[in-house]
């Protein structure tokens, strides 16, 4: 199911299936959970009885089942929500129990159940090769994936926010926000509220690039994330674009070099461990990358290169770092040449 169908279902209160939300964009998951709650539980005096919330990977499936099959109290609908679920780590017995819960949909038409999985709590995979559990659960539920929003989607979303506040914005000012604040919808929402408050206080109705520069807070982590993903995907244009964003925001070149060095060092280590027959969980534990899902991204990236090439790139990072610290080669130009050679 896509988000437009979900939006229509919420508006019409037409829920033929129960939902599982997944993907990278946590902001949109929370947005649609709130929209479901507002639609299904409009009477705030009865909300505590008809909007039942569970949270985290340790939520009890037995309690969720009980909540889902219990009729609403003096209301047409009941909404049961399970947030931050980690479905990937459920045991087979628990997965069957979850499937049994969803099988109760037809016998509990006045209840709506929505499970929001963390990014790593349900791996979506790709269109050609969706995740194994994602495919399995899609047979019993309306699974809605929320991938990271594109620049075009974010620009449109930001413009709607400013339009609602009666503030004019253009491509230059909104593009400046993405360059300066990154691509997190949570961060962008906070910065938008800050900008609106500032403009209204100063009796202004137009957003400018100068205002964005003066009021918003720069976020370097977003650029590092974009650079990391581009390197893992061997996407040179995207890597250079991320690097350009960091340069425009005056992030020191040595910081960018450190990020690149860490990525190539991890890729080289992953490649060696793969040659030794290690799986994603073992690689994640050995290198402290994070989850097995995060490790899978590095495994995918390492599989696109030879171990020899990755070791060579790591040595190239060391030379780049040494040159930058010794004053031999400074600025972003050496980094751009490095990426062009090794990515």
PDB file of C-alpha atoms in Angstrom, residues 62-326:
ATOM      1  CA  UNK A  62      -0.750 -11.203  24.183  1.00  0.00           C
ATOM      2  CA  UNK A  63      -1.732  -7.738  25.442  1.00  0.00           C
ATOM      3  CA  UNK A  64      -1.837  -6.353  21.898  1.00  0.00           C
ATOM      4  CA  UNK A  65      -4.138  -9.215  20.891  1.00  0.00           C
ATOM      5  CA  UNK A  66      -6.406  -8.573  23.867  1.00  0.00           C
ATOM      6  CA  UNK A  67      -6.612  -4.869  23.022  1.00  0.00           C
ATOM      7  CA  UNK A  68      -7.336  -5.573  19.348  1.00  0.00           C
ATOM      8  CA  UNK A  69     -10.255  -7.939  19.977  1.00  0.00           C
ATOM      9  CA  UNK A  70     -11.869  -5.946  22.808  1.00  0.00           C
ATOM     10  CA  UNK A  71     -14.733  -3.737  21.533  1.00  0.00           C
ATOM     11  CA  UNK A  72     -14.498   0.073  21.782  1.00  0.00           C
ATOM     12  CA  UNK A  73     -16.058   1.890  24.718  1.00  0.00           C
ATOM     13  CA  UNK A  74     -18.993   4.126  23.730  1.00  0.00           C
ATOM     14  CA  UNK A  75     -17.357   4.808  20.400  1.00  0.00           C
ATOM     15  CA  UNK A  76     -17.613   3.672  16.795  1.00  0.00           C
ATOM     16  CA  UNK A  77     -13.926   2.779  16.542  1.00  0.00           C
ATOM     17  CA  UNK A  78     -10.935   1.762  18.583  1.00  0.00           C
ATOM     18  CA  UNK A  79      -7.302   2.324  17.662  1.00  0.00           C
ATOM     19  CA  UNK A  80      -4.482   0.084  18.866  1.00  0.00           C
ATOM     20  CA  UNK A  81      -0.963   1.375  18.181  1.00  0.00           C
ATOM     21  CA  UNK A  82       2.383  -0.362  18.604  1.00  0.00           C
ATOM     22  CA  UNK A  83       5.314   1.988  18.030  1.00  0.00           C
ATOM     23  CA  UNK A  84       9.049   1.345  17.616  1.00  0.00           C
ATOM     24  CA  UNK A  85       8.464  -2.335  17.003  1.00  0.00           C
ATOM     25  CA  UNK A  86      11.382  -4.620  16.108  1.00  0.00           C
ATOM     26  CA  UNK A  87       9.729  -7.318  14.020  1.00  0.00           C
ATOM     27  CA  UNK A  88      12.971  -8.630  12.507  1.00  0.00           C
ATOM     28  CA  UNK A  89      14.035 -10.064  15.854  1.00  0.00           C
ATOM     29  CA  UNK A  90      10.779 -11.858  16.644  1.00  0.00           C
ATOM     30  CA  UNK A  91      11.141 -15.603  16.963  1.00  0.00           C
ATOM     31  CA  UNK A  92       9.139 -17.863  14.653  1.00  0.00           C
ATOM     32  CA  UNK A  93       6.630 -18.618  17.417  1.00  0.00           C
ATOM     33  CA  UNK A  94       6.121 -14.880  17.951  1.00  0.00           C
ATOM     34  CA  UNK A  95       5.738 -14.255  14.225  1.00  0.00           C
ATOM     35  CA  UNK A  96       2.987 -16.862  14.060  1.00  0.00           C
ATOM     36  CA  UNK A  97       1.314 -15.170  17.031  1.00  0.00           C
ATOM     37  CA  UNK A  98       1.526 -11.838  15.176  1.00  0.00           C
ATOM     38  CA  UNK A  99      -0.041 -13.426  12.104  1.00  0.00           C
ATOM     39  CA  UNK A 100      -2.843 -14.779  14.310  1.00  0.00           C
ATOM     40  CA  UNK A 101      -3.493 -11.257  15.601  1.00  0.00           C
ATOM     41  CA  UNK A 102      -3.867  -9.938  12.051  1.00  0.00           C
ATOM     42  CA  UNK A 103      -6.196 -12.815  11.209  1.00  0.00           C
ATOM     43  CA  UNK A 104      -8.662 -11.328  13.710  1.00  0.00           C
ATOM     44  CA  UNK A 105      -9.235  -8.260  11.476  1.00  0.00           C
ATOM     45  CA  UNK A 106     -12.474  -9.654  10.033  1.00  0.00           C
ATOM     46  CA  UNK A 107     -13.876 -10.440  13.472  1.00  0.00           C
ATOM     47  CA  UNK A 108     -12.957  -7.030  14.913  1.00  0.00           C
ATOM     48  CA  UNK A 109     -14.223  -4.561  12.268  1.00  0.00           C
ATOM     49  CA  UNK A 110     -14.563  -1.719  14.776  1.00  0.00           C
ATOM     50  CA  UNK A 111     -10.851  -1.858  15.708  1.00  0.00           C
ATOM     51  CA  UNK A 112      -7.826  -0.670  13.730  1.00  0.00           C
ATOM     52  CA  UNK A 113      -4.353  -1.957  14.571  1.00  0.00           C
ATOM     53  CA  UNK A 114      -1.246  -0.148  13.327  1.00  0.00           C
ATOM     54  CA  UNK A 115       2.300  -1.328  13.991  1.00  0.00           C
ATOM     55  CA  UNK A 116       5.130   1.124  13.336  1.00  0.00           C
ATOM     56  CA  UNK A 117       8.453  -0.667  12.986  1.00  0.00           C
ATOM     57  CA  UNK A 118      11.786   1.060  13.483  1.00  0.00           C
ATOM     58  CA  UNK A 119      13.970   1.421  10.386  1.00  0.00           C
ATOM     59  CA  UNK A 120      15.863  -1.730  11.273  1.00  0.00           C
ATOM     60  CA  UNK A 121      12.781  -3.388  12.788  1.00  0.00           C
ATOM     61  CA  UNK A 122      11.445  -4.369   9.356  1.00  0.00           C
ATOM     62  CA  UNK A 123      13.891  -4.391   6.448  1.00  0.00           C
ATOM     63  CA  UNK A 124      12.062  -3.303   3.297  1.00  0.00           C
ATOM     64  CA  UNK A 125      14.766  -4.380   0.853  1.00  0.00           C
ATOM     65  CA  UNK A 126      14.379  -3.183  -2.723  1.00  0.00           C
ATOM     66  CA  UNK A 127      11.577  -3.311  -5.272  1.00  0.00           C
ATOM     67  CA  UNK A 128      13.301  -6.151  -7.112  1.00  0.00           C
ATOM     68  CA  UNK A 129      14.337  -7.946  -3.937  1.00  0.00           C
ATOM     69  CA  UNK A 130      12.108  -7.023  -0.970  1.00  0.00           C
ATOM     70  CA  UNK A 131      13.012  -8.178   2.523  1.00  0.00           C
ATOM     71  CA  UNK A 132      11.990 -11.727   3.426  1.00  0.00           C
ATOM     72  CA  UNK A 133       9.886 -10.716   6.439  1.00  0.00           C
ATOM     73  CA  UNK A 134       8.534  -7.692   4.566  1.00  0.00           C
ATOM     74  CA  UNK A 135       7.189 -10.053   1.884  1.00  0.00           C
ATOM     75  CA  UNK A 136       5.733 -12.422   4.453  1.00  0.00           C
ATOM     76  CA  UNK A 137       3.904  -9.713   6.400  1.00  0.00           C
ATOM     77  CA  UNK A 138       2.612  -8.064   3.219  1.00  0.00           C
ATOM     78  CA  UNK A 139       0.395 -11.116   2.775  1.00  0.00           C
ATOM     79  CA  UNK A 140      -1.499 -10.444   6.006  1.00  0.00           C
ATOM     80  CA  UNK A 141      -1.326  -6.669   6.456  1.00  0.00           C
ATOM     81  CA  UNK A 142      -1.338  -3.366   4.601  1.00  0.00           C
ATOM     82  CA  UNK A 143       2.399  -2.708   4.770  1.00  0.00           C
ATOM     83  CA  UNK A 144       3.223   0.943   4.085  1.00  0.00           C
ATOM     84  CA  UNK A 145       6.887   1.765   3.479  1.00  0.00           C
ATOM     85  CA  UNK A 146       8.101   5.314   4.068  1.00  0.00           C
ATOM     86  CA  UNK A 147      11.495   5.706   2.345  1.00  0.00           C
ATOM     87  CA  UNK A 148      13.655   8.744   2.949  1.00  0.00           C
ATOM     88  CA  UNK A 149      12.049  11.721   1.211  1.00  0.00           C
ATOM     89  CA  UNK A 150      13.620  13.055  -1.979  1.00  0.00           C
ATOM     90  CA  UNK A 151      14.700  16.670  -2.367  1.00  0.00           C
ATOM     91  CA  UNK A 152      11.661  17.367  -4.539  1.00  0.00           C
ATOM     92  CA  UNK A 153       9.291  15.945  -1.924  1.00  0.00           C
ATOM     93  CA  UNK A 154      10.960  17.907   0.868  1.00  0.00           C
ATOM     94  CA  UNK A 155      10.859  21.176  -1.093  1.00  0.00           C
ATOM     95  CA  UNK A 156       7.143  20.700  -1.800  1.00  0.00           C
ATOM     96  CA  UNK A 157       6.480  19.820   1.850  1.00  0.00           C
ATOM     97  CA  UNK A 158       8.377  22.866   3.111  1.00  0.00           C
ATOM     98  CA  UNK A 159       6.540  25.188   0.735  1.00  0.00           C
ATOM     99  CA  UNK A 160       3.176  23.917   1.979  1.00  0.00           C
ATOM    100  CA  UNK A 161       4.256  24.641   5.565  1.00  0.00           C
ATOM    101  CA  UNK A 162       5.207  28.229   4.745  1.00  0.00           C
ATOM    102  CA  UNK A 163       2.079  28.718   2.595  1.00  0.00           C
ATOM    103  CA  UNK A 164      -0.117  27.726   5.527  1.00  0.00           C
ATOM    104  CA  UNK A 165       1.595  30.399   7.620  1.00  0.00           C
ATOM    105  CA  UNK A 166       1.094  33.031   4.930  1.00  0.00           C
ATOM    106  CA  UNK A 167       4.802  33.264   4.176  1.00  0.00           C
ATOM    107  CA  UNK A 168       6.108  33.415   0.615  1.00  0.00           C
ATOM    108  CA  UNK A 169       9.039  31.159  -0.236  1.00  0.00           C
ATOM    109  CA  UNK A 170      10.925  30.316  -3.403  1.00  0.00           C
ATOM    110  CA  UNK A 171      13.221  27.590  -4.707  1.00  0.00           C
ATOM    111  CA  UNK A 172      16.348  29.477  -3.612  1.00  0.00           C
ATOM    112  CA  UNK A 173      15.301  29.959   0.016  1.00  0.00           C
ATOM    113  CA  UNK A 174      13.920  26.430   0.372  1.00  0.00           C
ATOM    114  CA  UNK A 175      16.964  24.921  -1.321  1.00  0.00           C
ATOM    115  CA  UNK A 176      19.129  26.850   1.118  1.00  0.00           C
ATOM    116  CA  UNK A 177      17.264  25.164   3.981  1.00  0.00           C
ATOM    117  CA  UNK A 178      18.143  21.712   2.641  1.00  0.00           C
ATOM    118  CA  UNK A 179      21.765  22.708   2.163  1.00  0.00           C
ATOM    119  CA  UNK A 180      22.038  24.172   5.645  1.00  0.00           C
ATOM    120  CA  UNK A 181      19.722  21.997   7.723  1.00  0.00           C
ATOM    121  CA  UNK A 182      19.986  18.615   6.040  1.00  0.00           C
ATOM    122  CA  UNK A 183      17.175  16.263   5.053  1.00  0.00           C
ATOM    123  CA  UNK A 184      15.685  15.139   8.369  1.00  0.00           C
ATOM    124  CA  UNK A 185      11.979  16.028   8.378  1.00  0.00           C
ATOM    125  CA  UNK A 186      12.052  16.393  12.164  1.00  0.00           C
ATOM    126  CA  UNK A 187      14.897  18.919  11.962  1.00  0.00           C
ATOM    127  CA  UNK A 188      13.306  20.743   9.039  1.00  0.00           C
ATOM    128  CA  UNK A 189       9.970  21.020  10.860  1.00  0.00           C
ATOM    129  CA  UNK A 190      11.678  22.592  13.889  1.00  0.00           C
ATOM    130  CA  UNK A 191      13.642  24.998  11.698  1.00  0.00           C
ATOM    131  CA  UNK A 192      10.464  25.921   9.787  1.00  0.00           C
ATOM    132  CA  UNK A 193       8.657  26.777  13.020  1.00  0.00           C
ATOM    133  CA  UNK A 194      11.661  28.857  14.097  1.00  0.00           C
ATOM    134  CA  UNK A 195      11.705  30.747  10.788  1.00  0.00           C
ATOM    135  CA  UNK A 196       7.952  31.395  10.866  1.00  0.00           C
ATOM    136  CA  UNK A 197       8.146  32.763  14.404  1.00  0.00           C
ATOM    137  CA  UNK A 198      11.084  34.989  13.495  1.00  0.00           C
ATOM    138  CA  UNK A 199       9.418  36.378  10.358  1.00  0.00           C
ATOM    139  CA  UNK A 200       6.128  37.087  12.117  1.00  0.00           C
ATOM    140  CA  UNK A 201       7.902  38.773  14.992  1.00  0.00           C
ATOM    141  CA  UNK A 202       9.652  41.032  12.490  1.00  0.00           C
ATOM    142  CA  UNK A 203       6.432  41.577  10.491  1.00  0.00           C
ATOM    143  CA  UNK A 204       7.925  39.980   7.383  1.00  0.00           C
ATOM    144  CA  UNK A 205       6.048  37.747   4.952  1.00  0.00           C
ATOM    145  CA  UNK A 206       8.828  36.522   2.642  1.00  0.00           C
ATOM    146  CA  UNK A 207      11.475  33.901   3.343  1.00  0.00           C
ATOM    147  CA  UNK A 208      14.905  34.769   1.942  1.00  0.00           C
ATOM    148  CA  UNK A 209      18.233  32.959   1.782  1.00  0.00           C
ATOM    149  CA  UNK A 210      19.675  35.585   4.127  1.00  0.00           C
ATOM    150  CA  UNK A 211      16.987  34.822   6.712  1.00  0.00           C
ATOM    151  CA  UNK A 212      17.668  31.097   6.436  1.00  0.00           C
ATOM    152  CA  UNK A 213      21.390  31.770   6.955  1.00  0.00           C
ATOM    153  CA  UNK A 214      20.768  34.010   9.957  1.00  0.00           C
ATOM    154  CA  UNK A 215      18.119  31.996  11.793  1.00  0.00           C
ATOM    155  CA  UNK A 216      18.598  28.283  11.141  1.00  0.00           C
ATOM    156  CA  UNK A 217      21.180  25.972  12.699  1.00  0.00           C
ATOM    157  CA  UNK A 218      23.592  24.116  10.386  1.00  0.00           C
ATOM    158  CA  UNK A 219      23.558  20.344  10.694  1.00  0.00           C
ATOM    159  CA  UNK A 220      26.710  18.616   9.452  1.00  0.00           C
ATOM    160  CA  UNK A 221      25.544  15.104  10.325  1.00  0.00           C
ATOM    161  CA  UNK A 222      23.063  15.089   7.458  1.00  0.00           C
ATOM    162  CA  UNK A 223      25.805  15.788   4.941  1.00  0.00           C
ATOM    163  CA  UNK A 224      28.043  13.089   6.406  1.00  0.00           C
ATOM    164  CA  UNK A 225      25.146  10.619   6.122  1.00  0.00           C
ATOM    165  CA  UNK A 226      24.579  11.563   2.471  1.00  0.00           C
ATOM    166  CA  UNK A 227      28.284  11.267   1.699  1.00  0.00           C
ATOM    167  CA  UNK A 228      28.480   7.864   3.391  1.00  0.00           C
ATOM    168  CA  UNK A 229      25.525   6.459   1.435  1.00  0.00           C
ATOM    169  CA  UNK A 230      26.882   7.798  -1.848  1.00  0.00           C
ATOM    170  CA  UNK A 231      30.271   6.145  -1.258  1.00  0.00           C
ATOM    171  CA  UNK A 232      28.624   2.848  -0.301  1.00  0.00           C
ATOM    172  CA  UNK A 233      26.552   2.997  -3.518  1.00  0.00           C
ATOM    173  CA  UNK A 234      29.568   4.041  -5.649  1.00  0.00           C
ATOM    174  CA  UNK A 235      27.595   7.080  -6.794  1.00  0.00           C
ATOM    175  CA  UNK A 236      30.213   9.719  -7.641  1.00  0.00           C
ATOM    176  CA  UNK A 237      27.815  12.556  -8.631  1.00  0.00           C
ATOM    177  CA  UNK A 238      25.884  12.158  -5.364  1.00  0.00           C
ATOM    178  CA  UNK A 239      29.110  11.982  -3.339  1.00  0.00           C
ATOM    179  CA  UNK A 240      30.418  15.162  -4.951  1.00  0.00           C
ATOM    180  CA  UNK A 241      27.058  16.865  -4.307  1.00  0.00           C
ATOM    181  CA  UNK A 242      27.213  15.915  -0.618  1.00  0.00           C
ATOM    182  CA  UNK A 243      30.794  17.129  -0.473  1.00  0.00           C
ATOM    183  CA  UNK A 244      29.718  20.390  -2.106  1.00  0.00           C
ATOM    184  CA  UNK A 245      27.086  20.867   0.602  1.00  0.00           C
ATOM    185  CA  UNK A 246      29.716  20.433   3.301  1.00  0.00           C
ATOM    186  CA  UNK A 247      32.011  22.878   1.526  1.00  0.00           C
ATOM    187  CA  UNK A 248      29.204  25.441   1.158  1.00  0.00           C
ATOM    188  CA  UNK A 249      28.531  25.208   4.889  1.00  0.00           C
ATOM    189  CA  UNK A 250      32.232  25.690   5.648  1.00  0.00           C
ATOM    190  CA  UNK A 251      32.689  22.274   7.228  1.00  0.00           C
ATOM    191  CA  UNK A 252      36.444  21.823   7.604  1.00  0.00           C
ATOM    192  CA  UNK A 253      37.973  19.587   4.942  1.00  0.00           C
ATOM    193  CA  UNK A 254      39.710  17.512   7.624  1.00  0.00           C
ATOM    194  CA  UNK A 255      36.247  16.544   8.970  1.00  0.00           C
ATOM    195  CA  UNK A 256      35.185  15.294   5.535  1.00  0.00           C
ATOM    196  CA  UNK A 257      38.439  13.343   5.203  1.00  0.00           C
ATOM    197  CA  UNK A 258      37.841  11.701   8.582  1.00  0.00           C
ATOM    198  CA  UNK A 259      34.345  10.588   7.488  1.00  0.00           C
ATOM    199  CA  UNK A 260      35.661   9.166   4.208  1.00  0.00           C
ATOM    200  CA  UNK A 261      38.556   7.403   5.946  1.00  0.00           C
ATOM    201  CA  UNK A 262      36.193   5.726   8.389  1.00  0.00           C
ATOM    202  CA  UNK A 263      33.953   4.500   5.562  1.00  0.00           C
ATOM    203  CA  UNK A 264      36.779   3.001   3.497  1.00  0.00           C
ATOM    204  CA  UNK A 265      38.446   1.469   6.534  1.00  0.00           C
ATOM    205  CA  UNK A 266      35.164  -0.231   7.479  1.00  0.00           C
ATOM    206  CA  UNK A 267      34.597  -1.399   3.898  1.00  0.00           C
ATOM    207  CA  UNK A 268      38.067  -2.926   3.733  1.00  0.00           C
ATOM    208  CA  UNK A 269      37.523  -4.734   7.047  1.00  0.00           C
ATOM    209  CA  UNK A 270      34.103  -5.987   5.908  1.00  0.00           C
ATOM    210  CA  UNK A 271      35.631  -7.298   2.684  1.00  0.00           C
ATOM    211  CA  UNK A 272      38.239  -9.274   4.620  1.00  0.00           C
ATOM    212  CA  UNK A 273      35.622 -10.702   7.000  1.00  0.00           C
ATOM    213  CA  UNK A 274      33.429 -11.682   4.054  1.00  0.00           C
ATOM    214  CA  UNK A 275      36.342 -13.613   2.557  1.00  0.00           C
ATOM    215  CA  UNK A 276      36.523 -15.483   5.886  1.00  0.00           C
ATOM    216  CA  UNK A 277      32.859 -16.487   5.606  1.00  0.00           C
ATOM    217  CA  UNK A 278      31.447 -14.178   8.297  1.00  0.00           C
ATOM    218  CA  UNK A 279      27.738 -13.255   8.160  1.00  0.00           C
ATOM    219  CA  UNK A 280      26.175  -9.816   8.722  1.00  0.00           C
ATOM    220  CA  UNK A 281      25.556 -10.328  12.466  1.00  0.00           C
ATOM    221  CA  UNK A 282      29.150 -11.470  13.039  1.00  0.00           C
ATOM    222  CA  UNK A 283      30.504  -8.548  11.011  1.00  0.00           C
ATOM    223  CA  UNK A 284      28.343  -6.072  12.936  1.00  0.00           C
ATOM    224  CA  UNK A 285      29.627  -7.439  16.235  1.00  0.00           C
ATOM    225  CA  UNK A 286      33.268  -7.586  15.156  1.00  0.00           C
ATOM    226  CA  UNK A 287      33.403  -4.047  13.784  1.00  0.00           C
ATOM    227  CA  UNK A 288      30.781  -2.479  16.059  1.00  0.00           C
ATOM    228  CA  UNK A 289      29.015  -1.091  13.000  1.00  0.00           C
ATOM    229  CA  UNK A 290      25.671  -1.267  14.761  1.00  0.00           C
ATOM    230  CA  UNK A 291      22.904  -3.618  13.736  1.00  0.00           C
ATOM    231  CA  UNK A 292      23.099  -6.467  11.250  1.00  0.00           C
ATOM    232  CA  UNK A 293      21.060  -4.254   8.909  1.00  0.00           C
ATOM    233  CA  UNK A 294      23.717  -1.524   9.016  1.00  0.00           C
ATOM    234  CA  UNK A 295      26.303  -4.197   8.406  1.00  0.00           C
ATOM    235  CA  UNK A 296      24.314  -5.378   5.392  1.00  0.00           C
ATOM    236  CA  UNK A 297      24.731  -1.923   3.823  1.00  0.00           C
ATOM    237  CA  UNK A 298      28.497  -2.193   4.220  1.00  0.00           C
ATOM    238  CA  UNK A 299      28.420  -5.755   2.910  1.00  0.00           C
ATOM    239  CA  UNK A 300      26.583  -4.557  -0.173  1.00  0.00           C
ATOM    240  CA  UNK A 301      29.093  -1.732  -0.617  1.00  0.00           C
ATOM    241  CA  UNK A 302      32.101  -4.005  -0.082  1.00  0.00           C
ATOM    242  CA  UNK A 303      30.729  -6.526  -2.583  1.00  0.00           C
ATOM    243  CA  UNK A 304      30.980  -3.891  -5.295  1.00  0.00           C
ATOM    244  CA  UNK A 305      34.769  -3.660  -4.887  1.00  0.00           C
ATOM    245  CA  UNK A 306      37.711  -5.997  -4.478  1.00  0.00           C
ATOM    246  CA  UNK A 307      39.523  -6.236  -1.155  1.00  0.00           C
ATOM    247  CA  UNK A 308      42.647  -5.027  -2.892  1.00  0.00           C
ATOM    248  CA  UNK A 309      40.869  -1.902  -4.182  1.00  0.00           C
ATOM    249  CA  UNK A 310      39.446  -1.117  -0.743  1.00  0.00           C
ATOM    250  CA  UNK A 311      42.832  -1.516   0.965  1.00  0.00           C
ATOM    251  CA  UNK A 312      44.304   0.778  -1.676  1.00  0.00           C
ATOM    252  CA  UNK A 313      41.563   3.342  -1.018  1.00  0.00           C
ATOM    253  CA  UNK A 314      42.212   3.149   2.746  1.00  0.00           C
ATOM    254  CA  UNK A 315      45.898   3.854   2.133  1.00  0.00           C
ATOM    255  CA  UNK A 316      44.861   6.731  -0.117  1.00  0.00           C
ATOM    256  CA  UNK A 317      42.783   8.148   2.754  1.00  0.00           C
ATOM    257  CA  UNK A 318      45.835   7.990   5.010  1.00  0.00           C
ATOM    258  CA  UNK A 319      47.905   9.916   2.471  1.00  0.00           C
ATOM    259  CA  UNK A 320      45.092  12.455   2.079  1.00  0.00           C
ATOM    260  CA  UNK A 321      44.851  12.925   5.841  1.00  0.00           C
ATOM    261  CA  UNK A 322      48.628  13.272   6.252  1.00  0.00           C
ATOM    262  CA  UNK A 323      48.842  15.838   3.463  1.00  0.00           C
ATOM    263  CA  UNK A 324      45.966  17.884   4.911  1.00  0.00           C
ATOM    264  CA  UNK A 325      47.449  17.929   8.417  1.00  0.00           C
ATOM    265  CA  UNK A 326      50.942  18.775   7.186  1.00  0.00           C
TER     266      UNK A 326
END
